[in-house]
Short mmCIF file of the C-alpha atoms (twelve columns), coordinates in Angstrom:
data_MODEL
# 
_entry.id   MODEL 
# 
loop_
_atom_site.group_PDB 
_atom_site.id 
_atom_site.type_symbol 
_atom_site.label_atom_id 
_atom_site.label_alt_id 
_atom_site.label_comp_id 
_atom_site.label_asym_id 
_atom_site.label_seq_id 
_atom_site.Cartn_x 
_atom_site.Cartn_y 
_atom_site.Cartn_z 
_atom_site.pdbx_PDB_model_num 
ATOM 1   C CA . MET A 1   -27.883 63.701 -20.073  1 
ATOM 2   C CA . GLN A 2   -28.881 65.881 -23.452  1 
ATOM 3   C CA . LYS A 3   -25.401 64.756 -24.419  1 
ATOM 4   C CA . ILE A 4   -25.410 61.138 -23.706  1 
ATOM 5   C CA . ARG A 5   -28.967 61.340 -25.243  1 
ATOM 6   C CA . HIS A 6   -27.793 62.624 -28.829  1 
ATOM 7   C CA . LEU A 7   -25.056 60.515 -28.498  1 
ATOM 8   C CA . LEU A 8   -26.828 57.310 -28.285  1 
ATOM 9   C CA . ALA A 9   -29.205 58.533 -30.815  1 
ATOM 10  C CA . MET A 10  -26.533 58.761 -33.336  1 
ATOM 11  C CA . MET A 11  -25.088 55.878 -32.543  1 
ATOM 12  C CA . LEU A 12  -28.467 53.656 -33.064  1 
ATOM 13  C CA . LEU A 13  -28.880 55.327 -36.132  1 
ATOM 14  C CA . LEU A 14  -25.677 54.429 -37.544  1 
ATOM 15  C CA . THR A 15  -26.271 50.680 -36.279  1 
ATOM 16  C CA . THR A 16  -29.303 50.409 -38.332  1 
ATOM 17  C CA . THR A 17  -27.858 52.812 -41.194  1 
ATOM 18  C CA . GLY A 18  -24.836 49.532 -41.353  1 
ATOM 19  C CA . MET A 19  -27.151 46.475 -41.569  1 
ATOM 20  C CA . ALA A 20  -29.491 48.041 -44.238  1 
ATOM 21  C CA . ALA A 21  -28.109 46.229 -47.039  1 
ATOM 22  C CA . GLN A 22  -27.570 43.133 -44.299  1 
ATOM 23  C CA . GLU A 23  -29.046 41.753 -41.779  1 
ATOM 24  C CA . ILE A 24  -27.685 38.999 -39.021  1 
ATOM 25  C CA . PHE A 25  -29.786 35.411 -38.083  1 
ATOM 26  C CA . ILE A 26  -28.949 32.415 -35.813  1 
ATOM 27  C CA . ILE A 27  -29.832 29.846 -37.743  1 
ATOM 28  C CA . GLU A 28  -29.399 26.319 -36.204  1 
ATOM 29  C CA . GLY A 29  -26.906 28.012 -33.819  1 
ATOM 30  C CA . ASP A 30  -24.384 29.875 -36.374  1 
ATOM 31  C CA . THR A 31  -24.365 33.235 -36.729  1 
ATOM 32  C CA . LEU A 32  -24.780 34.283 -39.925  1 
ATOM 33  C CA . GLN A 33  -24.339 37.945 -42.115  1 
ATOM 34  C CA . LEU A 34  -26.494 37.759 -45.081  1 
ATOM 35  C CA . GLN A 35  -27.678 39.728 -47.906  1 
ATOM 36  C CA . ARG A 36  -31.038 40.151 -48.690  1 
ATOM 37  C CA . GLU A 37  -32.004 39.811 -52.351  1 
ATOM 38  C CA . VAL A 38  -35.706 39.651 -52.523  1 
ATOM 39  C CA . LYS A 39  -37.923 40.671 -50.078  1 
ATOM 40  C CA . GLY A 40  -41.510 39.882 -49.529  1 
ATOM 41  C CA . PRO A 41  -43.923 36.952 -48.978  1 
ATOM 42  C CA . LEU A 42  -40.644 34.655 -49.698  1 
ATOM 43  C CA . SER A 43  -37.889 36.912 -49.084  1 
ATOM 44  C CA . LEU A 44  -33.976 34.964 -50.601  1 
ATOM 45  C CA . TYR A 45  -31.196 35.543 -48.762  1 
ATOM 46  C CA . TRP A 46  -27.438 34.969 -49.601  1 
ATOM 47  C CA . ASN A 47  -23.814 34.964 -47.927  1 
ATOM 48  C CA . LEU A 48  -20.215 34.130 -49.733  1 
ATOM 49  C CA . GLU A 49  -18.146 32.575 -48.233  1 
ATOM 50  C CA . GLY A 50  -14.355 31.993 -49.773  1 
ATOM 51  C CA . THR A 51  -15.863 30.921 -53.313  1 
ATOM 52  C CA . THR A 52  -18.687 28.870 -52.365  1 
ATOM 53  C CA . TYR A 53  -22.556 30.696 -52.700  1 
ATOM 54  C CA . ARG A 54  -24.824 29.871 -49.473  1 
ATOM 55  C CA . TYR A 55  -28.559 30.809 -50.220  1 
ATOM 56  C CA . PHE A 56  -31.563 31.298 -47.657  1 
ATOM 57  C CA . VAL A 57  -35.140 31.942 -47.662  1 
ATOM 58  C CA . GLN A 58  -37.346 33.212 -45.196  1 
ATOM 59  C CA . LYS A 59  -41.398 32.920 -45.144  1 
ATOM 60  C CA . LYS A 60  -43.098 34.596 -42.353  1 
ATOM 61  C CA . ASN A 61  -41.111 33.759 -39.143  1 
ATOM 62  C CA . THR A 62  -39.781 30.507 -40.796  1 
ATOM 63  C CA . ILE A 63  -35.832 30.329 -42.469  1 
ATOM 64  C CA . ARG A 64  -34.591 27.287 -44.600  1 
ATOM 65  C CA . GLU A 65  -31.164 27.004 -46.240  1 
ATOM 66  C CA . LEU A 66  -31.012 25.903 -49.509  1 
ATOM 67  C CA . THR A 67  -28.932 23.081 -50.275  1 
ATOM 68  C CA . ASN A 68  -28.073 21.217 -53.365  1 
ATOM 69  C CA . ARG A 69  -27.381 17.650 -52.404  1 
ATOM 70  C CA . ALA A 70  -29.252 15.852 -55.080  1 
ATOM 71  C CA . GLY A 71  -31.703 18.784 -55.709  1 
ATOM 72  C CA . GLU A 72  -32.961 19.107 -52.147  1 
ATOM 73  C CA . TYR A 73  -32.986 23.155 -52.518  1 
ATOM 74  C CA . ARG A 74  -36.260 21.824 -55.223  1 
ATOM 75  C CA . ASN A 75  -38.185 20.083 -52.536  1 
ATOM 76  C CA . THR A 76  -37.977 22.862 -49.842  1 
ATOM 77  C CA . LEU A 77  -39.083 25.633 -52.524  1 
ATOM 78  C CA . GLN A 78  -41.990 23.242 -53.570  1 
ATOM 79  C CA . GLU A 79  -43.007 22.728 -49.458  1 
ATOM 80  C CA . LEU A 80  -42.827 26.448 -48.684  1 
ATOM 81  C CA . THR A 81  -44.609 27.321 -52.158  1 
ATOM 82  C CA . ASP A 82  -47.526 24.790 -51.823  1 
ATOM 83  C CA . ASP A 83  -50.287 27.590 -51.129  1 
ATOM 84  C CA . ALA A 84  -49.358 28.550 -55.340  1 
ATOM 85  C CA . GLU A 85  -49.232 27.009 -58.645  1 
ATOM 86  C CA . ILE A 86  -45.956 26.979 -58.802  1 
ATOM 87  C CA . GLU A 87  -43.002 24.787 -60.744  1 
ATOM 88  C CA . THR A 88  -39.423 24.260 -59.547  1 
ATOM 89  C CA . GLU A 89  -37.815 21.303 -61.701  1 
ATOM 90  C CA . GLU A 90  -36.263 24.584 -63.722  1 
ATOM 91  C CA . VAL A 91  -34.957 26.371 -60.420  1 
ATOM 92  C CA . LYS A 92  -31.070 26.361 -61.167  1 
ATOM 93  C CA . PHE A 93  -28.889 26.856 -57.797  1 
ATOM 94  C CA . LEU A 94  -27.553 29.976 -58.856  1 
ATOM 95  C CA . LEU A 95  -29.110 33.396 -57.472  1 
ATOM 96  C CA . TYR A 96  -30.373 34.773 -60.528  1 
ATOM 97  C CA . SER A 97  -32.550 31.636 -61.448  1 
ATOM 98  C CA . LEU A 98  -33.677 31.685 -56.859  1 
ATOM 99  C CA . LYS A 99  -34.315 35.322 -57.536  1 
ATOM 100 C CA . HIS A 100 -36.606 34.801 -60.752  1 
ATOM 101 C CA . PHE A 101 -38.450 31.904 -58.816  1 
ATOM 102 C CA . ALA A 102 -39.284 34.477 -55.508  1 
ATOM 103 C CA . ASN A 103 -40.404 36.924 -57.481  1 
ATOM 104 C CA . GLN A 104 -42.832 34.589 -59.387  1 
ATOM 105 C CA . TYR A 105 -43.882 33.313 -56.316  1 
ATOM 106 C CA . ASN A 106 -44.215 36.841 -54.831  1 
ATOM 107 C CA . ALA A 107 -46.394 38.168 -57.367  1 
ATOM 108 C CA . LEU A 108 -49.116 35.053 -57.881  1 
ATOM 109 C CA . VAL A 109 -49.643 35.392 -53.648  1 
ATOM 110 C CA . GLN A 110 -49.140 39.324 -53.746  1 
ATOM 111 C CA . GLU A 111 -51.342 41.407 -55.778  1 
ATOM 112 C CA . ASP A 112 -49.646 44.963 -55.322  1 
ATOM 113 C CA . TYR A 113 -46.306 43.141 -55.368  1 
ATOM 114 C CA . THR A 114 -43.179 44.635 -57.095  1 
ATOM 115 C CA . TYR A 115 -40.041 42.635 -58.459  1 
ATOM 116 C CA . ASN A 116 -37.066 43.709 -56.811  1 
ATOM 117 C CA . ALA A 117 -34.359 44.721 -58.827  1 
ATOM 118 C CA . SER A 118 -31.596 43.321 -59.973  1 
ATOM 119 C CA . THR A 119 -28.768 43.137 -58.200  1 
ATOM 120 C CA . ALA A 120 -24.885 43.166 -59.782  1 
ATOM 121 C CA . ASN A 121 -23.543 40.795 -59.139  1 
ATOM 122 C CA . ILE A 122 -20.603 41.180 -61.509  1 
ATOM 123 C CA . GLN A 123 -17.238 40.580 -60.150  1 
ATOM 124 C CA . HIS A 124 -13.687 41.500 -61.332  1 
ATOM 125 C CA . ARG A 125 -10.053 40.637 -61.456  1 
ATOM 126 C CA . LEU A 126 -6.655  42.677 -62.442  1 
ATOM 127 C CA . GLY A 127 -3.606  40.434 -63.272  1 
ATOM 128 C CA . LEU A 128 0.244   40.261 -64.497  1 
ATOM 129 C CA . PHE A 129 1.867   38.498 -66.032  1 
ATOM 130 C CA . THR A 130 5.058   37.525 -67.847  1 
ATOM 131 C CA . GLY A 131 6.692   35.023 -70.376  1 
ATOM 132 C CA . LEU A 132 8.006   34.298 -73.606  1 
ATOM 133 C CA . SER A 133 7.278   33.970 -76.968  1 
ATOM 134 C CA . ASN A 134 8.180   33.145 -80.020  1 
ATOM 135 C CA . ASN A 135 5.320   35.216 -82.122  1 
ATOM 136 C CA . LYS A 136 4.399   31.904 -84.116  1 
ATOM 137 C CA . TYR A 137 2.783   35.036 -86.662  1 
ATOM 138 C CA . THR A 138 5.342   36.474 -87.472  1 
ATOM 139 C CA . THR A 139 7.865   36.583 -89.858  1 
ATOM 140 C CA . ASN A 140 10.552  34.900 -87.436  1 
ATOM 141 C CA . PRO A 141 13.608  32.938 -89.470  1 
ATOM 142 C CA . GLU A 142 15.335  31.976 -86.745  1 
ATOM 143 C CA . ASN A 143 12.755  31.027 -84.437  1 
ATOM 144 C CA . THR A 144 13.843  33.285 -81.597  1 
ATOM 145 C CA . LEU A 145 12.129  33.555 -78.375  1 
ATOM 146 C CA . VAL A 146 11.280  36.494 -76.676  1 
ATOM 147 C CA . PRO A 147 9.869   38.185 -73.234  1 
ATOM 148 C CA . ILE A 148 6.738   39.478 -72.895  1 
ATOM 149 C CA . LEU A 149 5.035   41.243 -70.052  1 
ATOM 150 C CA . GLY A 150 1.533   42.406 -70.217  1 
ATOM 151 C CA . VAL A 151 -1.775  43.122 -67.732  1 
ATOM 152 C CA . GLU A 152 -5.273  41.121 -67.430  1 
ATOM 153 C CA . PHE A 153 -8.880  42.723 -66.717  1 
ATOM 154 C CA . GLU A 154 -11.282 39.856 -66.077  1 
ATOM 155 C CA . PHE A 155 -14.949 40.492 -65.313  1 
ATOM 156 C CA . PHE A 156 -17.254 37.000 -65.110  1 
ATOM 157 C CA . ASP A 157 -20.463 36.411 -63.021  1 
ATOM 158 C CA . PRO A 158 -19.983 33.850 -60.489  1 
ATOM 159 C CA . ASN A 159 -23.741 33.143 -60.133  1 
ATOM 160 C CA . LEU A 160 -25.083 33.464 -63.878  1 
ATOM 161 C CA . ALA A 161 -22.326 31.795 -65.336  1 
ATOM 162 C CA . PRO A 162 -19.168 30.819 -63.183  1 
ATOM 163 C CA . ARG A 163 -17.350 28.756 -66.001  1 
ATOM 164 C CA . HIS A 164 -17.014 32.107 -67.875  1 
ATOM 165 C CA . ALA A 165 -15.795 34.782 -68.130  1 
ATOM 166 C CA . ALA A 166 -14.617 38.217 -70.260  1 
ATOM 167 C CA . PHE A 167 -11.315 39.834 -70.250  1 
ATOM 168 C CA . LEU A 168 -9.413  42.170 -71.780  1 
ATOM 169 C CA . GLN A 169 -5.429  41.750 -72.278  1 
ATOM 170 C CA . LEU A 170 -2.232  44.450 -72.891  1 
ATOM 171 C CA . ARG A 171 0.565   42.745 -74.228  1 
ATOM 172 C CA . HIS A 172 4.038   44.091 -75.271  1 
ATOM 173 C CA . SER A 173 6.146   41.626 -76.930  1 
ATOM 174 C CA . PHE A 174 10.138  43.504 -76.933  1 
ATOM 175 C CA . LYS A 175 12.543  42.939 -79.561  1 
ATOM 176 C CA . ARG A 176 16.097  41.446 -79.379  1 
ATOM 177 C CA . ASP A 177 19.474  41.969 -81.089  1 
ATOM 178 C CA . GLU A 178 18.916  39.165 -83.534  1 
ATOM 179 C CA . TYR A 179 15.366  39.821 -84.074  1 
ATOM 180 C CA . ARG A 180 13.926  43.412 -84.631  1 
ATOM 181 C CA . TYR A 181 10.026  42.973 -84.053  1 
ATOM 182 C CA . SER A 182 8.418   45.055 -81.342  1 
ATOM 183 C CA . SER A 183 4.930   44.756 -80.657  1 
ATOM 184 C CA . THR A 184 1.833   46.419 -78.126  1 
ATOM 185 C CA . GLN A 185 -1.499  44.910 -78.431  1 
ATOM 186 C CA . LEU A 186 -5.005  45.311 -76.806  1 
ATOM 187 C CA . SER A 187 -7.522  42.026 -76.875  1 
ATOM 188 C CA . VAL A 188 -10.555 41.342 -76.038  1 
ATOM 189 C CA . ASN A 189 -10.670 37.622 -75.032  1 
ATOM 190 C CA . TYR A 190 -13.346 35.012 -73.788  1 
ATOM 191 C CA . ARG A 191 -13.109 32.250 -71.511  1 
ATOM 192 C CA . PHE A 192 -14.541 28.958 -70.263  1 
ATOM 193 C CA . LYS A 193 -13.306 27.127 -67.506  1 
ATOM 194 C CA . ALA A 194 -13.128 23.641 -68.437  1 
ATOM 195 C CA . LEU A 195 -11.994 22.576 -65.135  1 
ATOM 196 C CA . TYR A 196 -14.104 23.906 -62.155  1 
ATOM 197 C CA . PHE A 197 -13.096 23.562 -58.371  1 
ATOM 198 C CA . SER A 198 -12.778 26.547 -55.474  1 
ATOM 199 C CA . GLY A 199 -9.276  26.344 -55.366  1 
ATOM 200 C CA . PHE A 200 -7.891  25.688 -59.281  1 
ATOM 201 C CA . ASP A 201 -9.655  25.564 -62.423  1 
ATOM 202 C CA . ILE A 202 -7.985  24.726 -66.243  1 
ATOM 203 C CA . HIS A 203 -9.700  26.611 -68.612  1 
ATOM 204 C CA . ILE A 204 -9.963  27.202 -72.829  1 
ATOM 205 C CA . ASP A 205 -9.055  31.268 -74.181  1 
ATOM 206 C CA . ALA A 206 -9.971  32.299 -77.228  1 
ATOM 207 C CA . GLU A 207 -8.590  35.822 -78.478  1 
ATOM 208 C CA . LEU A 208 -11.666 37.462 -80.306  1 
ATOM 209 C CA . ALA A 209 -10.540 40.512 -81.450  1 
ATOM 210 C CA . THR A 210 -6.937  42.823 -81.048  1 
ATOM 211 C CA . PHE A 211 -5.510  46.452 -81.760  1 
ATOM 212 C CA . LEU A 212 -2.267  45.881 -82.712  1 
ATOM 213 C CA . TYR A 213 0.826   48.539 -82.702  1 
ATOM 214 C CA . SER A 214 3.929   46.561 -83.858  1 
ATOM 215 C CA . GLU A 215 7.999   47.779 -85.190  1 
ATOM 216 C CA . ASP A 216 9.804   45.737 -87.490  1 
ATOM 217 C CA . ARG A 217 12.912  45.924 -89.526  1 
ATOM 218 C CA . VAL A 218 12.401  43.952 -92.828  1 
ATOM 219 C CA . GLN A 219 14.790  42.343 -94.915  1 
ATOM 220 C CA . ILE A 220 14.467  43.437 -99.019  1 
ATOM 221 C CA . THR A 221 15.796  40.965 -101.400 1 
ATOM 222 C CA . ASN A 222 16.500  41.341 -105.233 1 
ATOM 223 C CA . GLU A 223 15.165  37.966 -107.662 1 
ATOM 224 C CA . SER A 224 18.287  36.571 -106.530 1 
ATOM 225 C CA . GLY A 225 17.446  36.311 -102.862 1 
ATOM 226 C CA . GLU A 226 19.914  38.543 -102.090 1 
ATOM 227 C CA . VAL A 227 19.523  41.347 -99.484  1 
ATOM 228 C CA . ILE A 228 20.006  44.478 -100.560 1 
ATOM 229 C CA . ALA A 229 18.621  46.948 -98.335  1 
ATOM 230 C CA . ILE A 230 17.089  47.255 -94.579  1 
ATOM 231 C CA . LYS A 231 14.398  48.954 -93.555  1 
ATOM 232 C CA . ASP A 232 12.228  49.689 -90.643  1 
ATOM 233 C CA . ASP A 233 8.681   49.211 -91.021  1 
ATOM 234 C CA . SER A 234 6.129   50.274 -88.130  1 
ATOM 235 C CA . GLY A 235 2.304   50.996 -87.808  1 
ATOM 236 C CA . PHE A 236 -1.282  50.117 -86.265  1 
ATOM 237 C CA . SER A 237 -3.419  47.330 -87.765  1 
ATOM 238 C CA . PHE A 238 -6.781  45.257 -86.561  1 
ATOM 239 C CA . THR A 239 -6.903  42.165 -86.744  1 
ATOM 240 C CA . ALA A 240 -10.000 39.223 -85.723  1 
ATOM 241 C CA . PRO A 241 -7.515  35.886 -85.053  1 
ATOM 242 C CA . LEU A 242 -10.084 33.799 -83.354  1 
ATOM 243 C CA . SER A 243 -7.006  32.073 -81.629  1 
ATOM 244 C CA . PHE A 244 -6.808  29.781 -79.090  1 
ATOM 245 C CA . GLY A 245 -4.960  28.965 -75.604  1 
ATOM 246 C CA . ILE A 246 -5.090  26.797 -72.321  1 
ATOM 247 C CA . GLY A 247 -4.584  27.545 -69.059  1 
ATOM 248 C CA . ALA A 248 -5.053  27.921 -65.614  1 
ATOM 249 C CA . ASP A 249 -5.200  29.348 -62.004  1 
ATOM 250 C CA . ILE A 250 -4.231  28.030 -58.997  1 
ATOM 251 C CA . LYS A 251 -6.024  29.593 -55.798  1 
ATOM 252 C CA . VAL A 252 -3.316  30.830 -53.128  1 
ATOM 253 C CA . THR A 253 -5.210  33.627 -50.910  1 
ATOM 254 C CA . GLU A 254 -9.443  34.129 -50.862  1 
ATOM 255 C CA . VAL A 255 -8.655  36.594 -53.555  1 
ATOM 256 C CA . SER A 256 -5.900  35.821 -55.253  1 
ATOM 257 C CA . TYR A 257 -4.776  33.279 -57.560  1 
ATOM 258 C CA . ILE A 258 -0.953  31.979 -59.435  1 
ATOM 259 C CA . THR A 259 -2.044  32.054 -63.716  1 
ATOM 260 C CA . LEU A 260 -0.231  29.883 -66.131  1 
ATOM 261 C CA . GLY A 261 -1.199  30.456 -69.983  1 
ATOM 262 C CA . TYR A 262 0.282   28.454 -73.322  1 
ATOM 263 C CA . ASN A 263 -1.241  30.765 -75.458  1 
ATOM 264 C CA . ASP A 264 -1.756  31.199 -79.082  1 
ATOM 265 C CA . ILE A 265 -1.644  27.399 -80.278  1 
ATOM 266 C CA . VAL A 266 -3.922  27.491 -83.024  1 
ATOM 267 C CA . SER A 267 -5.648  30.517 -84.865  1 
ATOM 268 C CA . ILE A 268 -8.237  30.202 -87.330  1 
ATOM 269 C CA . VAL A 269 -8.303  33.114 -89.284  1 
ATOM 270 C CA . LEU A 270 -4.673  33.552 -89.236  1 
ATOM 271 C CA . ASP A 271 -1.467  32.096 -91.072  1 
ATOM 272 C CA . GLY A 272 1.501   30.984 -89.301  1 
ATOM 273 C CA . ASN A 273 5.225   31.314 -89.491  1 
ATOM 274 C CA . GLY A 274 6.125   26.972 -89.829  1 
ATOM 275 C CA . ASN A 275 7.442   27.233 -86.427  1 
ATOM 276 C CA . PHE A 276 6.265   25.181 -83.665  1 
ATOM 277 C CA . PRO A 277 4.164   27.906 -81.235  1 
ATOM 278 C CA . LEU A 278 5.814   29.083 -78.296  1 
ATOM 279 C CA . ASP A 279 4.214   31.096 -75.929  1 
ATOM 280 C CA . PHE A 280 4.414   30.431 -71.942  1 
ATOM 281 C CA . THR A 281 3.083   32.979 -69.550  1 
ATOM 282 C CA . VAL A 282 2.637   32.940 -65.579  1 
ATOM 283 C CA . GLY A 283 1.295   35.830 -63.505  1 
ATOM 284 C CA . TYR A 284 -0.634  36.385 -60.735  1 
ATOM 285 C CA . LYS A 285 -4.085  38.105 -60.050  1 
ATOM 286 C CA . PHE A 286 -6.430  39.310 -57.401  1 
ATOM 287 C CA . ASN A 287 -10.189 40.066 -57.159  1 
ATOM 288 C CA . LEU A 288 -11.044 43.749 -57.113  1 
# 
C-alpha cells in the first residue's frame, strides 16, 4: 500500500508539472490546450493551430475567444474591461498587443499587479537550396551559367511582424571549365512577404551585407588587347550590395515548405557586367 501511495504521488507530481505551462479548457464543446500568456484579473491565453493563432481571455469564471471578424475582439475586450478607463481602439489582433492591453488593464484594477514577463515568440526555419546563376556582378564575358548550392537560416516573429523576416545565407558558386570564377559568401538579408497566405507567400528579398571569398582566373592584356598572361586571383571582401530579388514559399506540410527564388535582379551599389540577371534557385525549408 505504501508503494502504491508513492507511485500515485509521483504520477500527480508529473501531471501537475506538465500542466504548469499549459492548461486544459472546454470551450463551446471543444477541449483545448491553451498557453497562458498573462495571469491576472484579465488572463490571456493562446494556442497555435497550424500557422493560425487563437486568443482567449478569462475574467473570473468567464472565458471568451477573441475573433477578428470586423474587429469583434475589441468589442469583447471593451465589454470585459468596462470597470476601468481603458481604450481598445489601438489594440491589434496580435499577441504582443493583446498582452500589453491585458497588462495595462490588470495594473489599473489591481494595485500590486506585476507585469507578466515577455514570452519568446521568435520562430526559426532552416533551408537548403540549389540552382543556376550567371553571377551578374562578376566578369563573365560568355555569360556562363554555373551551379550554386546553399543553406539558409531564417528567423521571424509570427505575432509582432508576420510579414517580415531576417535570414543568414551561406552560398557557394561553383566554377566551370570555361569560367573559372567561384565564390563562397555569407550574407545578412531581409525578407518582406508582399503576398501572405497561410500556405503560400510571395516575398521580396534584400541582401544587406556580404562577406565573400572568391577565386578567379584573370587575363592580363597588353595595350593592343592581346592576352599576354593569365594569373589566379583570390581573396576576401566585404560589401553592402543592397541587391534585391523575389521568391515564394509553398507549404507542403505543417512544418515544411518548397522555396523558389529569382535572386540578385538589381543592386543599388554594385555595377553589373551587362548580362541580363539569371539567378534561379529551388529549395526546401522546415521549422525548427
